[in-house]
Amino acid sequence: MITWTIRRLVQAGFVVLAMTAIVFVGVHVIGNPVDILISPEADQAERARIITSMGLDQPLWRQYAYFLRGALHGDLGRSFVFNEPALRLIAQRMPATLELAVTAVLFAMVFGVPLGLYAGLKPDGFLGRAIMAGSILGFSLPSFWVGLMLIMVFAVQLGWLPSTGRGQTETLFGVPWSFLTWDGLRHMLLPALNLALFNISLVLRLTRAGVRETLPMDFVKFARAKGLSPARVIFVHVLKNIMIPIVTVLGLELGSTIAFAVVTESVFAWPGMGKLIIDSINVLDRPVIVAYLMMIVLLFVTINLVVDMLYMLLDPRVRLERKS
Amino acid sequence: MAMFGAREFWETKMRPSFRALSGLLLSFGICLTLGRAHGQTLGIASSAPVTSIDPHYHTFAPNESFSAHVYERLVTRNAAGEMIPGLAVSWKLRDDHTWEFKLRDVKFHDGTPLTAEDVAYTLNRVPRVKNSPASYSIYTKAVTGTEIVDPRTILLRTDGPYPLLPNDLANIFIIPHGLGPDPAIEDFNSGKNAIGTGPYRFVSFIPGDRIEMERFDAYWGDKPYWKHVTYRIISNDASRTAALLAGDVGIIEFVPPTDLPALRKDPRVTLAEVVSNRSIFLWLDHAHDGPSPFVTGPNGEVLTTNPLNDLRVRQALSLAINRQGIVDRVMEGAAIPTGQYLRPGSYSYVPDLPPTPYQPERAKALLAEAGFPKGLRVTIHGPNDRYVNDAKIIQAVAQMWQRIGVQTTVDAMPWNTFIARAGKQEFSIFLLGWGVGSGEGLNPLRAQLATWNPARGLGTANRGRYSNPAVDALIDQAMGTMDDGAREKLIQTAMKRAMDDVPVIQLHLQKNIWATRKGLVYEPRVDEATLAMGVGAMGVRESK
């Protein structure tokens, strides 16, 4: 178990290293941040001064070496645009994205499981069919469009909810959170729903498929024959059995929801990491791009590692396989 | 399958809980409609993020738009872009290279009075801001010495005559010398150092989201109407419009032209528009004497010379463009055709330089005369995320050129890729824009049309490498002329001379467009800044 964990960690380290190299070269090929940041009225001497001060006059391999040396000391460089450490910038924006992603995944559970359950129990009913048809829309509608429609309906036409932004925040553990204030919650509802739409459809379909698969099984018949109430059969025996794949998928979806909330954050002007990375790519703010992608890779590596470890703890078969 | 009593299960167990759930959601929705905050607060939606509260960190329009609320300049500009007294009551020349500025009797937000020492301190600080990605020192480097005569009078010396000093200083925000040597940027962002003399005090800054400001009641000028201002960043065009329609903000800037037809008819909204000093044009390649990279003969054959070096070809390409058509169809009326960089009415605008007329027949004749009766094959490059409808404009131009026999392909790309390649003379014909911040003609002449000369800092944005010694000489002469009237004549002569060469094909001047909620009015500004001070309520006296 320990050697296995160490091996996985070393692998993860190499993945991160390879990623930094790819990003470094990739961003270098796109263009020169100085061309974008500099005032159009600046003269050639000023341009040269900025190139030197950013260290961009050095050859690429040396810039990369400097970066690696800094990274080993926990310093991923300063943003060219904000003149703040890239890591601090990302950490500043992270809570906003985290709470949005977590809320979206919660929505996926709260709406996805009951709807899927219903569609699984009544596959031929009108409502069951309607739910399934709706889930196709949830999968296929582009989220920027859905986001704008949500704003048009709930903010512009009905005036129930604010259109964009994060609203009031309340500090907890030194970090501002929206979910602690009423105003913050109101601001969060639409973007979280928009982000959740795909996941709701996913959970819904997984639940439905699970229910349809489990209902004809012997243990369900047996439970019925034993005279258990329908509610107990459904909620204890059926639901428990189908939850394992759903939880696994949701865990992985949490990762991608955090990493790829870009579109929703842009449409709702939500000041999270996704908006930061898009702005940074537009102005080629290299340190922020690299730091962000490193963090995302770390996030996925960690989630995968945890999931693998949980499997081993939960499923005796996986453990036995490894022993033999 | 029917072995399981799904229906009865649904009826007895599930349906009530679904009902309860929908009831809950409904009441949630009703609760949400309550409690919208109103009052003396103005919400502004800005289109691009403010990167710092430090007014000397980054020469970047969104930063300046915000900074103008908290800090002030010696010389400032009115909505039409003309220079007016700011913190300086007056300025005059003592001799050809010494300017005297008289300061206004005002107080900073922390209560200390503004003195000449603050001006000297600011001018000294600007070039020393650490890690600035685009320094304001380009506007202070002309000042070679300062002399404090008395607390209200300061002398600024330049190295030889420099008529543009007031224009340059109209970019520099004054901060108090009490901030000490090398005030840290972090302390500006936290608010500790965010002290100016402006009509609003800084309250808080959440990067990428919003800035809160409050009226400074001891302000020397007209009191602004709004007590609180929330300056929000909403970069997505459609979301910005939606935020206005929903009433979350009172004013939005850079209204996207696609929304214009609908907003013009919308009773909830008032539009404010003005022609800006930002012109959109096509650069032509003057750098290559041999073949130009993206120009070939009509059958793709490599040419031995660069056809764009022939004046007749450049004129033909310009005559083939229907500028009014682009303005009406592509820009939805949010622009006017132009033949030069400046907007009509500006200092040094050239009256006899109208937009090039649309004459495709003459264009064909000129091409034939230049030795290309069968036309040419060219590629236009341009950004697709920088100027209003940039990619659509070059598509329209390509179609018009097609009609005079110039087979044109379009290659639009993101700005971050485009601008680096344009600076390396990799393109033959490419779209760019230029905003004349100083509002006078020497700015585009020196940056765009003067011969590229790093040693003298001229032609810095001359990406097509146009060069005409006669124009260079006129620019030098104008730079040494301190009399405004005489200088204007020289600038006009130089500009006319240059534009007759068709170094660039001017297309149009963009309009700056704001939209406010009905009942609010905004005085549209040539400089693109969105200022809470300029937003008035109907029936209330507008500030300034």
PDB file of N, CA and C in Angstrom, chain A residues 133-163:
ATOM      1  N   ALA A 133     -36.325  13.532 -21.777  1.00  0.00           N
ATOM      2  CA  ALA A 133     -36.135  14.469 -22.886  1.00  0.00           C
ATOM      3  C   ALA A 133     -35.431  15.720 -22.384  1.00  0.00           C
ATOM      4  N   GLY A 134     -35.834  16.194 -21.207  1.00  0.00           N
ATOM      5  CA  GLY A 134     -35.211  17.381 -20.634  1.00  0.00           C
ATOM      6  C   GLY A 134     -33.730  17.166 -20.378  1.00  0.00           C
ATOM      7  N   SER A 135     -33.390  15.943 -19.968  1.00  0.00           N
ATOM      8  CA  SER A 135     -31.983  15.696 -19.662  1.00  0.00           C
ATOM      9  C   SER A 135     -31.135  15.766 -20.926  1.00  0.00           C
ATOM     10  N   ILE A 136     -31.734  15.441 -22.065  1.00  0.00           N
ATOM     11  CA  ILE A 136     -30.975  15.573 -23.315  1.00  0.00           C
ATOM     12  C   ILE A 136     -30.643  17.035 -23.569  1.00  0.00           C
ATOM     13  N   LEU A 137     -31.628  17.898 -23.281  1.00  0.00           N
ATOM     14  CA  LEU A 137     -31.364  19.330 -23.421  1.00  0.00           C
ATOM     15  C   LEU A 137     -30.239  19.755 -22.485  1.00  0.00           C
ATOM     16  N   GLY A 138     -30.288  19.257 -21.251  1.00  0.00           N
ATOM     17  CA  GLY A 138     -29.263  19.605 -20.277  1.00  0.00           C
ATOM     18  C   GLY A 138     -27.877  19.247 -20.752  1.00  0.00           C
ATOM     19  N   PHE A 139     -27.782  18.134 -21.479  1.00  0.00           N
ATOM     20  CA  PHE A 139     -26.489  17.715 -22.011  1.00  0.00           C
ATOM     21  C   PHE A 139     -26.024  18.594 -23.156  1.00  0.00           C
ATOM     22  N   SER A 140     -27.018  18.925 -24.031  1.00  0.00           N
ATOM     23  CA  SER A 140     -26.596  19.426 -25.333  1.00  0.00           C
ATOM     24  C   SER A 140     -26.651  20.945 -25.485  1.00  0.00           C
ATOM     25  N   LEU A 141     -27.404  21.649 -24.643  1.00  0.00           N
ATOM     26  CA  LEU A 141     -27.451  23.094 -24.813  1.00  0.00           C
ATOM     27  C   LEU A 141     -26.131  23.718 -24.355  1.00  0.00           C
ATOM     28  N   PRO A 142     -25.577  24.624 -25.149  1.00  0.00           N
ATOM     29  CA  PRO A 142     -24.318  25.253 -24.744  1.00  0.00           C
ATOM     30  C   PRO A 142     -24.526  26.107 -23.491  1.00  0.00           C
ATOM     31  N   SER A 143     -23.611  26.028 -22.552  1.00  0.00           N
ATOM     32  CA  SER A 143     -23.883  26.637 -21.253  1.00  0.00           C
ATOM     33  C   SER A 143     -23.843  28.163 -21.306  1.00  0.00           C
ATOM     34  N   PHE A 144     -23.115  28.754 -22.265  1.00  0.00           N
ATOM     35  CA  PHE A 144     -23.142  30.218 -22.310  1.00  0.00           C
ATOM     36  C   PHE A 144     -24.530  30.714 -22.707  1.00  0.00           C
ATOM     37  N   TRP A 145     -25.179  29.942 -23.590  1.00  0.00           N
ATOM     38  CA  TRP A 145     -26.520  30.328 -24.036  1.00  0.00           C
ATOM     39  C   TRP A 145     -27.522  30.138 -22.902  1.00  0.00           C
ATOM     40  N   VAL A 146     -27.443  28.986 -22.247  1.00  0.00           N
ATOM     41  CA  VAL A 146     -28.363  28.734 -21.132  1.00  0.00           C
ATOM     42  C   VAL A 146     -28.176  29.810 -20.069  1.00  0.00           C
ATOM     43  N   GLY A 147     -26.918  30.163 -19.800  1.00  0.00           N
ATOM     44  CA  GLY A 147     -26.627  31.186 -18.801  1.00  0.00           C
ATOM     45  C   GLY A 147     -27.309  32.493 -19.144  1.00  0.00           C
ATOM     46  N   LEU A 148     -27.182  32.895 -20.405  1.00  0.00           N
ATOM     47  CA  LEU A 148     -27.809  34.157 -20.820  1.00  0.00           C
ATOM     48  C   LEU A 148     -29.325  34.080 -20.723  1.00  0.00           C
ATOM     49  N   MET A 149     -29.866  32.894 -21.080  1.00  0.00           N
ATOM     50  CA  MET A 149     -31.320  32.734 -20.990  1.00  0.00           C
ATOM     51  C   MET A 149     -31.771  32.822 -19.538  1.00  0.00           C
ATOM     52  N   LEU A 150     -31.025  32.192 -18.628  1.00  0.00           N
ATOM     53  CA  LEU A 150     -31.367  32.267 -17.206  1.00  0.00           C
ATOM     54  C   LEU A 150     -31.396  33.728 -16.754  1.00  0.00           C
ATOM     55  N   ILE A 151     -30.371  34.488 -17.197  1.00  0.00           N
ATOM     56  CA  ILE A 151     -30.314  35.903 -16.818  1.00  0.00           C
ATOM     57  C   ILE A 151     -31.522  36.635 -17.392  1.00  0.00           C
ATOM     58  N   MET A 152     -31.812  36.375 -18.685  1.00  0.00           N
ATOM     59  CA  MET A 152     -32.920  37.081 -19.327  1.00  0.00           C
ATOM     60  C   MET A 152     -34.240  36.796 -18.600  1.00  0.00           C
ATOM     61  N   VAL A 153     -34.463  35.538 -18.239  1.00  0.00           N
ATOM     62  CA  VAL A 153     -35.744  35.181 -17.629  1.00  0.00           C
ATOM     63  C   VAL A 153     -35.821  35.639 -16.173  1.00  0.00           C
ATOM     64  N   PHE A 154     -34.833  35.214 -15.373  1.00  0.00           N
ATOM     65  CA  PHE A 154     -34.975  35.430 -13.920  1.00  0.00           C
ATOM     66  C   PHE A 154     -34.523  36.821 -13.467  1.00  0.00           C
ATOM     67  N   ALA A 155     -33.608  37.443 -14.217  1.00  0.00           N
ATOM     68  CA  ALA A 155     -33.144  38.764 -13.787  1.00  0.00           C
ATOM     69  C   ALA A 155     -33.841  39.877 -14.565  1.00  0.00           C
ATOM     70  N   VAL A 156     -33.891  39.727 -15.903  1.00  0.00           N
ATOM     71  CA  VAL A 156     -34.410  40.833 -16.701  1.00  0.00           C
ATOM     72  C   VAL A 156     -35.943  40.817 -16.737  1.00  0.00           C
ATOM     73  N   GLN A 157     -36.544  39.659 -17.074  1.00  0.00           N
ATOM     74  CA  GLN A 157     -38.004  39.621 -17.212  1.00  0.00           C
ATOM     75  C   GLN A 157     -38.709  39.588 -15.866  1.00  0.00           C
ATOM     76  N   LEU A 158     -38.332  38.619 -15.026  1.00  0.00           N
ATOM     77  CA  LEU A 158     -39.048  38.451 -13.766  1.00  0.00           C
ATOM     78  C   LEU A 158     -38.495  39.339 -12.659  1.00  0.00           C
ATOM     79  N   GLY A 159     -37.201  39.675 -12.766  1.00  0.00           N
ATOM     80  CA  GLY A 159     -36.603  40.544 -11.755  1.00  0.00           C
ATOM     81  C   GLY A 159     -36.467  39.892 -10.397  1.00  0.00           C
ATOM     82  N   TRP A 160     -36.440  38.556 -10.328  1.00  0.00           N
ATOM     83  CA  TRP A 160     -36.346  37.861  -9.048  1.00  0.00           C
ATOM     84  C   TRP A 160     -34.917  37.853  -8.494  1.00  0.00           C
ATOM     85  N   LEU A 161     -33.975  37.709  -9.397  1.00  0.00           N
ATOM     86  CA  LEU A 161     -32.588  37.473  -8.972  1.00  0.00           C
ATOM     87  C   LEU A 161     -31.670  38.489  -9.638  1.00  0.00           C
ATOM     88  N   PRO A 162     -30.530  38.782  -9.000  1.00  0.00           N
ATOM     89  CA  PRO A 162     -29.567  39.679  -9.630  1.00  0.00           C
ATOM     90  C   PRO A 162     -28.949  39.008 -10.859  1.00  0.00           C
ATOM     91  N   SER A 163     -28.550  39.821 -11.834  1.00  0.00           N
ATOM     92  CA  SER A 163     -28.090  39.236 -13.091  1.00  0.00           C
ATOM     93  C   SER A 163     -26.668  38.705 -13.009  1.00  0.00           C
TER      94      SER A 163
END
